Amino acid sequence: RFVDSIFQAESKYNPNAKSGTGPVGIGQISEYIGKSVHGQRAGIDPSTVGKGESVDQRFDPKKNIDTSLNFLADLNKKYGGDKQKVAIGYNQGEPYLDQHLKENKGQVNVAALKKEPKSYLQKTVESMIPSATAAETGVAALAPKASAIAPPP
C-alpha cells in the first residue's frame, strides 16, 4: 500500500507524467536519480537521461518503477523503515530530510516541514491508515505503526 500511495501521489500511475521541475514517469524520477545507482540497477543507461522522451529510458514504465523501488528500498534501509522519513526523502530528497532531522534531533517535526512535504505525507503515509485513526493520531505518530518496504528482487 505504501508504494501504491507513492505512485498515486507522484503521477496517478501516468507513465508519461512530467513535472515542471524535471522528474518524469510513474515514479517521477529525476535526472539525478535516473543516472544514479538506483537507475542503473533498473537498467537505465545514464547517457539517455534528459535526451528527450523517445530516448530517455526514465520513460520506460518498467525501468521507472524499478528505479523507484530501488530508491525506496535504499531510503527504507537508511531510515530504519520509518515511512514518514522514506516518503519525505523520496519527495524532497535526502539532503532536505537529513537537514530537517539534524535541526529536529533526528525526528520528523511535521509543523516545521515545508508545505509540499506536509501535503505529501497526507497523500502517502496518512492514506495507509483508517481516517478515524489518522484524525486521532496525526502524521507524527505513524512511523512506529508502518510496515517495511520489501526490497526489489
Coordinates of N, CA, C and O in Angstrom, one line a residue, residues 26-113:
I26 N 6.0 7.3 -13.9 CA 5.1 6.9 -12.8 C 5.7 7.3 -11.5 O 5.0 7.7 -10.6
G27 N 7.0 7.1 -11.3 CA 7.6 7.4 -10.0 C 8.2 8.8 -10.0 O 8.9 9.1 -9.0
Q28 N 8.0 9.6 -11.0 CA 8.6 10.9 -11.1 C 10.1 10.9 -10.8 O 10.6 11.5 -9.8
I29 N 10.8 10.2 -11.6 CA 12.3 10.0 -11.5 C 13.0 11.2 -12.0 O 12.9 11.6 -13.2
S30 N 13.8 11.8 -11.2 CA 14.6 13.0 -11.6 C 15.8 12.5 -12.4 O 16.1 11.3 -12.4
E31 N 16.5 13.5 -13.1 CA 17.7 13.1 -13.9 C 18.7 12.5 -12.9 O 19.4 11.6 -13.3
Y32 N 18.9 13.2 -11.8 CA 19.9 12.7 -10.8 C 19.7 11.2 -10.4 O 20.6 10.4 -10.4
I33 N 18.4 10.9 -10.0 CA 18.1 9.5 -9.6 C 18.2 8.6 -10.8 O 18.7 7.5 -10.7
G34 N 17.8 9.0 -12.0 CA 17.9 8.2 -13.2 C 19.3 7.8 -13.5 O 19.6 6.7 -14.0
K35 N 20.2 8.7 -13.3 CA 21.6 8.5 -13.6 C 22.4 7.8 -12.5 O 23.4 7.2 -12.7
S36 N 21.7 7.7 -11.3 CA 22.4 7.2 -10.1 C 22.4 5.6 -10.2 O 21.8 5.0 -11.1
V37 N 22.9 5.0 -9.1 CA 22.9 3.6 -9.0 C 21.5 3.0 -9.0 O 21.3 1.9 -9.5
H38 N 20.5 3.8 -8.5 CA 19.1 3.3 -8.5 C 18.6 3.1 -9.9 O 18.0 2.1 -10.2
G39 N 18.9 4.1 -10.8 CA 18.5 3.9 -12.2 C 19.3 2.9 -12.9 O 18.8 2.1 -13.7
Q40 N 20.6 2.8 -12.6 CA 21.5 1.8 -13.3 C 21.1 0.4 -12.9 O 21.1 -0.5 -13.8
R41 N 20.7 0.2 -11.6 CA 20.3 -1.2 -11.2 C 19.0 -1.5 -11.9 O 18.7 -2.7 -12.1
A42 N 18.2 -0.5 -12.3 CA 17.0 -0.8 -13.0 C 17.1 -0.9 -14.5 O 16.2 -1.1 -15.3
G43 N 18.4 -0.8 -15.0 CA 18.7 -0.9 -16.4 C 18.6 0.4 -17.2 O 18.7 0.4 -18.4
I44 N 18.6 1.5 -16.5 CA 18.6 2.8 -17.2 C 20.1 3.1 -17.6 O 21.0 3.1 -16.8
D45 N 20.3 3.4 -18.9 CA 21.6 3.8 -19.4 C 21.7 5.3 -19.1 O 20.9 6.1 -19.6
P46 N 22.6 5.7 -18.2 CA 22.7 7.1 -17.9 C 22.8 8.1 -19.0 O 22.4 9.3 -19.0
S47 N 23.4 7.6 -20.1 CA 23.6 8.5 -21.3 C 22.3 8.9 -22.0 O 22.3 9.8 -22.8
T48 N 21.2 8.2 -21.7 CA 19.9 8.5 -22.3 C 19.1 9.5 -21.5 O 18.2 10.1 -22.0
V49 N 19.5 9.7 -20.2 CA 18.7 10.6 -19.3 C 18.7 12.0 -19.8 O 19.8 12.6 -20.0
G50 N 17.6 12.6 -19.9 CA 17.5 14.0 -20.3 C 17.6 14.2 -21.8 O 17.7 15.4 -22.3
K51 N 17.6 13.2 -22.6 CA 17.8 13.3 -24.1 C 16.4 13.3 -24.9 O 16.5 13.1 -26.1
G52 N 15.3 13.5 -24.2 CA 14.1 13.6 -24.9 C 13.3 12.3 -24.7 O 13.9 11.2 -24.4
E53 N 12.0 12.4 -24.8 CA 11.1 11.3 -24.5 C 11.3 10.1 -25.3 O 11.2 8.9 -24.7
S54 N 11.7 10.2 -26.5 CA 11.9 9.0 -27.3 C 13.2 8.2 -27.0 O 13.3 7.1 -27.3
V55 N 14.1 8.9 -26.3 CA 15.4 8.3 -25.9 C 15.6 8.0 -24.4 O 16.1 7.0 -24.0
D56 N 15.1 8.9 -23.6 CA 15.2 8.9 -22.2 C 14.6 7.7 -21.6 O 13.3 7.5 -21.6
Q57 N 15.4 6.8 -21.0 CA 14.9 5.5 -20.5 C 14.1 5.6 -19.2 O 13.4 4.7 -18.8
R58 N 14.0 6.8 -18.6 CA 13.2 7.0 -17.5 C 11.7 6.9 -17.8 O 10.8 6.7 -17.0
F59 N 11.4 7.1 -19.1 CA 10.0 7.0 -19.6 C 9.6 5.5 -19.8 O 8.4 5.3 -20.0
D60 N 10.5 4.6 -19.7 CA 10.1 3.2 -19.8 C 9.4 2.8 -18.5 O 10.1 2.9 -17.4
P61 N 8.2 2.5 -18.5 CA 7.5 2.2 -17.2 C 8.1 1.2 -16.3 O 8.2 1.4 -15.1
K62 N 8.6 0.1 -16.9 CA 9.3 -0.9 -16.0 C 10.5 -0.3 -15.4 O 10.8 -0.5 -14.2
K63 N 11.4 0.3 -16.2 CA 12.6 0.9 -15.6 C 12.3 2.0 -14.6 O 13.0 2.2 -13.6
N64 N 11.3 2.8 -14.9 CA 10.9 3.9 -14.0 C 10.4 3.3 -12.6 O 10.9 3.7 -11.6
I65 N 9.6 2.3 -12.7 CA 9.1 1.7 -11.4 C 10.2 1.0 -10.7 O 10.4 1.1 -9.5
D66 N 11.1 0.2 -11.4 CA 12.2 -0.4 -10.8 C 13.2 0.6 -10.1 O 13.7 0.3 -9.1
T67 N 13.4 1.7 -10.8 CA 14.2 2.7 -10.2 C 13.6 3.3 -8.9 O 14.3 3.4 -7.9
S68 N 12.3 3.5 -9.0 CA 11.6 4.0 -7.8 C 11.7 3.0 -6.6 O 12.0 3.3 -5.5
L69 N 11.5 1.7 -7.0 CA 11.6 0.6 -5.9 C 13.0 0.5 -5.4 O 13.2 0.3 -4.1
N70 N 14.0 0.7 -6.2 CA 15.4 0.7 -5.7 C 15.7 1.8 -4.8 O 16.3 1.7 -3.7
F71 N 15.2 3.0 -5.2 CA 15.4 4.2 -4.3 C 14.6 4.1 -3.0 O 15.2 4.3 -1.9
L72 N 13.4 3.6 -3.1 CA 12.6 3.4 -1.9 C 13.2 2.4 -0.9 O 13.2 2.6 0.3
A73 N 13.7 1.3 -1.5 CA 14.3 0.3 -0.6 C 15.6 0.8 0.1 O 15.8 0.6 1.2
D74 N 16.4 1.6 -0.7 CA 17.6 2.2 0.0 C 17.2 3.3 1.0 O 17.8 3.3 2.1
L75 N 16.1 4.1 0.7 CA 15.7 5.0 1.8 C 15.1 4.3 3.0 O 15.4 4.7 4.1
N76 N 14.4 3.2 2.7 CA 13.8 2.4 3.8 C 15.0 1.9 4.7 O 14.9 1.9 5.9
K77 N 16.0 1.4 4.1 CA 17.1 0.9 4.9 C 17.8 2.0 5.6 O 18.1 1.9 6.8
K78 N 18.1 3.1 5.0 CA 18.8 4.2 5.6 C 18.0 4.8 6.8 O 18.6 5.1 7.8
Y79 N 16.7 4.9 6.7 CA 15.9 5.5 7.7 C 15.1 4.5 8.6 O 14.1 4.8 9.2
G80 N 15.6 3.2 8.6 CA 15.1 2.2 9.5 C 13.6 1.9 9.4 O 13.0 1.6 10.4
G81 N 13.1 2.0 8.2 CA 11.7 1.6 7.9 C 10.7 2.7 8.3 O 9.5 2.4 8.3
D82 N 11.1 3.8 8.7 CA 10.2 4.9 9.1 C 9.6 5.5 7.8 O 10.2 6.2 7.0
K83 N 8.3 5.2 7.7 CA 7.6 5.6 6.4 C 7.5 7.1 6.3 O 7.6 7.6 5.1
Q84 N 7.5 7.9 7.3 CA 7.5 9.4 7.2 C 8.8 9.8 6.6 O 8.8 10.6 5.6
K85 N 9.9 9.3 7.1 CA 11.2 9.7 6.6 C 11.4 9.2 5.1 O 11.9 9.9 4.3
V86 N 11.0 8.0 4.9 CA 11.1 7.5 3.5 C 10.3 8.3 2.5 O 10.8 8.7 1.5
A87 N 9.1 8.7 2.9 CA 8.2 9.5 2.0 C 8.8 10.9 1.8 O 8.9 11.4 0.6
I88 N 9.3 11.5 2.8 CA 9.9 12.8 2.7 C 11.2 12.8 1.9 O 11.4 13.6 1.0
G89 N 12.0 11.7 2.2 CA 13.2 11.6 1.4 C 13.0 11.3 -0.1 O 13.7 11.9 -0.9
Y90 N 11.9 10.6 -0.4 CA 11.6 10.3 -1.8 C 11.1 11.6 -2.5 O 11.5 12.0 -3.6
N91 N 10.3 12.4 -1.8 CA 9.6 13.5 -2.3 C 10.6 14.8 -2.4 O 10.6 15.5 -3.4
Q92 N 11.3 15.0 -1.3 CA 12.1 16.2 -1.2 C 13.6 16.0 -1.4 O 14.4 16.9 -1.6
G93 N 14.0 14.7 -1.3 CA 15.5 14.4 -1.4 C 16.1 14.2 -0.1 O 15.7 14.8 0.9
E94 N 17.1 13.4 0.0 CA 17.8 13.1 1.2 C 18.4 14.3 1.8 O 18.4 14.4 3.1
P95 N 19.1 15.2 1.1 CA 19.7 16.4 1.7 C 18.7 17.2 2.5 O 18.9 17.6 3.7
Y96 N 17.5 17.4 2.0 CA 16.4 18.2 2.7 C 16.0 17.4 4.0 O 16.0 18.0 5.1
L97 N 15.8 16.1 3.9 CA 15.4 15.3 5.0 C 16.5 15.3 6.1 O 16.2 15.5 7.3
D98 N 17.7 15.1 5.7 CA 18.8 15.0 6.6 C 19.0 16.3 7.4 O 19.2 16.3 8.6
Q99 N 18.9 17.4 6.7 CA 18.9 18.7 7.3 C 17.8 18.9 8.3 O 18.0 19.4 9.4
H100 N 16.6 18.5 7.9 CA 15.4 18.6 8.8 C 15.6 17.8 10.0 O 15.4 18.2 11.1
L101 N 16.1 16.6 9.9 CA 16.4 15.7 11.0 C 17.4 16.3 11.9 O 17.3 16.2 13.2
K102 N 18.5 16.8 11.3 CA 19.5 17.5 12.1 C 19.0 18.6 13.0 O 19.4 18.7 14.2
E103 N 18.1 19.4 12.4 CA 17.5 20.5 13.1 C 16.5 20.1 14.1 O 16.1 20.9 15.0
N104 N 16.0 18.8 14.1 CA 14.9 18.4 14.9 C 15.3 17.1 15.7 O 14.4 16.3 15.9
K105 N 16.5 17.0 16.1 CA 17.0 15.9 17.0 C 16.7 14.5 16.4 O 16.3 13.6 17.2
G106 N 16.8 14.4 15.1 CA 16.5 13.1 14.5 C 15.1 12.7 14.3 O 14.8 11.6 13.8
Q107 N 14.2 13.6 14.6 CA 12.8 13.3 14.5 C 12.1 14.1 13.4 O 12.6 15.2 13.1
V108 N 11.1 13.6 12.8 CA 10.3 14.4 11.8 C 9.4 15.4 12.6 O 8.6 14.9 13.5
N109 N 9.5 16.6 12.4 CA 8.7 17.6 13.0 C 7.7 18.2 11.9 O 8.1 19.0 11.1
V110 N 6.6 17.6 11.9 CA 5.6 17.9 10.8 C 5.4 19.4 10.7 O 5.3 20.0 9.6
A111 N 5.2 20.1 11.9 CA 5.0 21.5 11.9 C 6.1 22.3 11.2 O 5.8 23.4 10.7
A112 N 7.3 21.8 11.2 CA 8.4 22.5 10.7 C 8.7 22.2 9.2 O 9.5 22.9 8.6
L113 N 7.9 21.3 8.6 CA 8.1 20.9 7.2 C 7.6 22.0 6.3 O 6.6 22.7 6.7

